[in-house]
CSV table of C-alpha atoms in Angstrom, one decimal:
chain,number,residue,atom,x,y,z
A,2,MET,CA,0.0,0.0,0.0
A,3,LYS,CA,1.4,3.4,-1.0
A,4,HIS,CA,1.8,6.1,1.6
A,5,LEU,CA,0.8,9.6,0.4
A,6,LEU,CA,2.2,12.7,1.8
A,7,PRO,CA,-0.2,15.5,2.8
A,8,LEU,CA,-0.4,18.3,0.3
A,9,SER,CA,1.1,20.8,2.8
A,10,ALA,CA,4.2,18.5,3.2
A,11,LEU,CA,4.7,18.3,-0.5
A,12,VAL,CA,4.4,22.1,-0.9
A,13,LEU,CA,6.9,22.6,2.0
A,14,ALA,CA,9.3,20.1,0.4
A,15,CYS,CA,9.2,21.8,-2.9
A,16,PHE,CA,9.6,25.3,-1.3
A,17,SER,CA,12.6,24.1,0.7
A,18,GLY,CA,14.2,22.6,-2.4
A,19,SER,CA,13.8,25.9,-4.3
A,20,LEU,CA,15.2,27.8,-1.4
A,21,ARG,CA,18.3,25.6,-1.3
A,22,ALA,CA,18.8,26.0,-5.1
A,23,ALA,CA,18.5,29.8,-4.8
A,24,ASP,CA,21.0,29.8,-1.9
A,25,ALA,CA,23.7,27.9,-3.8
A,26,PRO,CA,27.1,29.7,-4.1
A,27,THR,CA,27.8,31.6,-7.3
A,28,LEU,CA,31.0,30.7,-9.0
A,29,LEU,CA,33.0,33.8,-9.7
A,30,ALA,CA,36.1,32.2,-11.2
A,31,GLU,CA,37.9,28.9,-11.5
A,32,TYR,CA,41.4,28.1,-12.7
A,33,ASP,CA,42.5,24.6,-13.6
A,34,PHE,CA,45.3,25.7,-16.0
A,35,GLU,CA,44.1,23.4,-18.8
A,36,LYS,CA,43.9,24.1,-22.5
A,37,ILE,CA,45.5,27.5,-22.3
A,38,PRO,CA,48.7,28.9,-23.9
A,39,ALA,CA,52.0,28.5,-22.1
A,40,TYR,CA,52.2,32.2,-21.4
A,41,VAL,CA,49.1,31.9,-19.1
A,42,PRO,CA,46.9,34.6,-20.5
A,43,ASN,CA,45.9,37.6,-18.3
A,44,TRP,CA,47.9,36.4,-15.3
A,45,GLY,CA,50.4,38.9,-13.9
A,46,ALA,CA,53.3,38.8,-11.5
A,47,GLY,CA,55.2,41.4,-9.5
A,48,LEU,CA,58.4,42.0,-7.5
A,49,GLY,CA,57.8,44.8,-5.1
A,50,SER,CA,56.2,47.5,-7.1
A,51,THR,CA,57.3,46.2,-10.5
A,52,TYR,CA,54.6,44.2,-12.4
A,53,LYS,CA,54.5,42.5,-15.8
A,54,PRO,CA,52.9,39.4,-17.4
A,55,ALA,CA,53.4,36.4,-15.1
A,56,THR,CA,55.6,34.4,-17.5
A,57,GLY,CA,57.6,37.5,-18.5
A,58,TRP,CA,59.8,37.0,-15.3
A,59,LYS,CA,63.1,35.1,-15.6
A,60,THR,CA,64.7,36.3,-12.4
A,61,PRO,CA,64.5,36.3,-9.4
A,62,PHE,CA,61.5,33.9,-10.0
A,63,LYS,CA,59.8,32.1,-12.9
A,64,VAL,CA,56.2,31.3,-13.5
A,65,SER,CA,55.1,28.5,-15.9
A,66,LEU,CA,52.7,25.7,-16.5
A,67,ASP,CA,53.9,22.4,-15.2
A,68,GLN,CA,52.8,18.9,-16.4
A,69,ASP,CA,54.7,17.0,-13.7
A,70,ASN,CA,52.3,15.8,-11.0
A,71,PRO,CA,49.4,18.2,-11.4
A,72,HIS,CA,46.5,17.8,-8.9
A,73,SER,CA,44.1,17.1,-11.8
A,74,GLY,CA,44.2,17.2,-15.6
A,75,ASP,CA,47.5,17.9,-17.4
A,76,ASN,CA,48.8,21.2,-15.8
A,77,SER,CA,49.3,23.1,-12.6
A,78,LEU,CA,50.8,26.5,-12.2
A,79,ARG,CA,54.4,26.5,-11.0
A,80,PHE,CA,55.9,29.5,-9.1
A,81,GLU,CA,59.7,29.0,-8.7
A,82,LEU,CA,62.1,31.2,-6.8
A,83,LEU,CA,65.5,31.2,-8.4
A,84,GLU,CA,67.4,33.8,-6.6
A,85,PRO,CA,67.2,35.4,-3.1
A,86,SER,CA,65.2,38.6,-2.8
A,87,ASP,CA,64.0,40.7,0.1
A,88,LYS,CA,60.9,41.9,-1.8
A,89,GLU,CA,57.4,40.3,-2.0
A,90,LYS,CA,57.0,38.2,-5.1
A,91,ILE,CA,53.4,37.9,-6.3
A,92,VAL,CA,51.6,35.9,-9.0
A,93,HIS,CA,48.0,37.0,-9.5
A,94,SER,CA,44.9,36.2,-11.5
A,95,PRO,CA,43.0,38.6,-13.8
A,96,ALA,CA,40.5,40.9,-12.2
A,97,ILE,CA,37.3,39.0,-11.2
A,98,LYS,CA,34.1,41.1,-11.4
A,99,VAL,CA,31.8,41.1,-8.4
A,100,GLU,CA,28.3,42.4,-8.8
A,101,PRO,CA,26.9,44.8,-6.3
A,102,ALA,CA,24.3,43.4,-3.9
A,103,ASP,CA,22.2,44.5,-0.9
A,104,GLY,CA,23.6,43.2,2.3
A,105,GLU,CA,26.7,41.2,3.1
A,106,ARG,CA,28.8,39.6,0.3
A,107,LYS,CA,31.0,36.8,1.4
A,108,VAL,CA,33.7,35.2,-0.8
A,109,ARG,CA,35.0,31.6,-0.4
A,110,VAL,CA,38.4,30.6,-1.9
A,111,ARG,CA,39.4,27.0,-2.5
A,112,LEU,CA,42.5,25.6,-4.1
A,113,PHE,CA,45.1,22.8,-4.0
A,114,VAL,CA,48.7,23.5,-3.4
A,115,ARG,CA,52.0,21.8,-2.8
A,116,SER,CA,55.4,23.5,-2.1
A,117,THR,CA,59.0,23.0,-1.1
A,118,GLY,CA,61.6,25.3,0.4
A,119,PHE,CA,59.3,28.0,1.8
A,120,GLY,CA,59.3,27.0,5.5
A,121,GLU,CA,56.8,28.4,8.0
A,122,LYS,CA,55.0,31.6,6.8
A,123,GLY,CA,57.2,31.7,3.7
A,124,ALA,CA,54.2,31.9,1.3
A,125,GLY,CA,50.5,32.7,1.4
A,126,ILE,CA,47.3,33.3,-0.5
A,127,ARG,CA,45.5,36.6,-0.5
A,128,ILE,CA,42.6,38.3,-2.2
A,129,LEU,CA,42.9,42.0,-3.3
A,130,GLU,CA,39.7,44.0,-3.4
A,131,ARG,CA,39.3,46.9,-5.8
A,132,ASP,CA,36.6,49.6,-6.4
A,133,GLU,CA,34.8,50.4,-9.6
A,134,ALA,CA,37.7,52.6,-10.8
A,135,GLY,CA,40.2,49.7,-10.2
A,136,ALA,CA,41.8,51.3,-7.2
A,137,SER,CA,42.9,49.0,-4.4
A,138,ILE,CA,40.6,49.1,-1.3
A,139,ARG,CA,42.1,46.4,1.0
A,140,LEU,CA,43.0,42.8,1.3
A,141,LEU,CA,40.2,40.3,2.1
A,142,GLY,CA,40.2,39.3,5.7
A,143,GLY,CA,42.2,42.4,6.8
A,144,SER,CA,45.6,40.8,6.8
A,145,LYS,CA,48.3,40.3,4.2
A,146,THR,CA,47.8,36.5,4.3
A,147,LEU,CA,44.3,35.0,4.0
A,148,ILE,CA,45.6,31.4,3.9
A,149,PRO,CA,49.2,30.4,4.8
A,150,VAL,CA,50.7,27.9,2.5
A,151,PRO,CA,52.3,24.9,4.2
A,152,ASP,CA,55.4,23.1,3.0
A,153,SER,CA,54.1,19.8,1.6
A,154,ALA,CA,55.3,17.5,-1.1
A,155,ASP,CA,51.7,16.2,-1.5
A,156,TRP,CA,48.8,18.2,-2.7
A,157,VAL,CA,46.9,19.9,0.2
A,158,GLU,CA,43.5,21.5,-0.1
A,159,LEU,CA,43.2,25.0,1.3
A,160,ASP,CA,40.1,27.2,1.8
A,161,ALA,CA,39.0,30.4,3.5
A,162,GLU,CA,36.1,32.9,3.5
A,163,GLY,CA,35.9,36.6,4.0
A,164,VAL,CA,33.3,39.4,3.7
A,165,LEU,CA,33.8,41.9,0.9
A,166,HIS,CA,33.9,45.7,1.4
A,167,SER,CA,30.6,47.4,0.3
A,168,ARG,CA,32.5,49.3,-2.4
A,169,THR,CA,34.3,46.2,-3.9
A,170,ALA,CA,33.6,45.8,-7.6
A,171,SER,CA,36.4,43.3,-8.5
A,172,ILE,CA,38.9,41.1,-6.8
A,173,SER,CA,42.2,39.3,-7.7
A,174,PHE,CA,43.5,36.0,-6.4
A,175,MET,CA,47.2,36.2,-5.4
A,176,VAL,CA,49.9,33.8,-4.4
A,177,VAL,CA,52.6,35.7,-2.4
A,178,ALA,CA,56.1,34.5,-1.6
A,179,TYR,CA,57.5,36.3,1.5
A,180,THR,CA,60.7,34.2,2.0
A,181,GLU,CA,63.9,35.9,1.0
A,182,GLU,CA,65.6,32.6,0.3
A,183,ALA,CA,65.9,30.5,-2.8
A,184,PRO,CA,65.4,28.0,-4.2
A,185,ALA,CA,61.8,27.3,-3.4
A,186,THR,CA,58.9,26.2,-5.5
A,187,LEU,CA,55.1,26.3,-5.2
A,188,TRP,CA,52.4,24.8,-7.3
A,189,ILE,CA,48.7,25.7,-7.4
A,190,ASP,CA,45.8,23.9,-9.1
A,191,ASP,CA,42.0,23.7,-9.2
A,192,VAL,CA,41.4,27.2,-7.8
A,193,SER,CA,37.7,28.2,-7.3
A,194,ILE,CA,36.3,31.5,-6.0
A,195,GLU,CA,32.7,31.6,-5.1
A,196,LEU,CA,30.2,34.2,-3.8
A,197,VAL,CA,28.5,32.7,-0.8
A,198,PRO,CA,24.9,33.8,-0.2
A,199,ALA,CA,24.3,35.9,2.9
A,200,VAL,CA,22.7,34.1,5.8
A,201,THR,CA,19.2,35.4,6.5
A,202,PRO,CA,17.3,34.9,9.7
């Protein structure tokens, strides 16, 4: 004998399912480094205040696609320190647009990383927030490192969340090397950046 749910229960179940679908995170950007040219289009890198295309650097660091032991697919992004330097060394994504919204906007960052030679606090992940004109506002989370990168020969999943400033119109994902020593190498793969719905009472 079949058991039938009351109509009110069916309506509630359908409503709950619609609410969960509406509350799903919105993917802002993902990077798996597959099927792209070797110059890694639109990614940049900097040493102190000097910036240029990511793969344009030859010293004191080098950025490239690497087919040796990616987390998934055929490639990961390799960030290799070749010479000692006392300046921050940064590799960053293109600008990622974030639409305005009423209320709180929370961003979740997820990625896989492996590294060697950096030691404790030698590298980190950060998100730079910019306004409509492209001017820097602040770093997500209020500190220069949103996620510290551990030394690990194996792939490690990292993730963090932070609330965007009300004026933020775009963000950039950044890998930052703080260590002054070389050699050291860091790989990233399967990066995803999502807009997480605000929690409503």
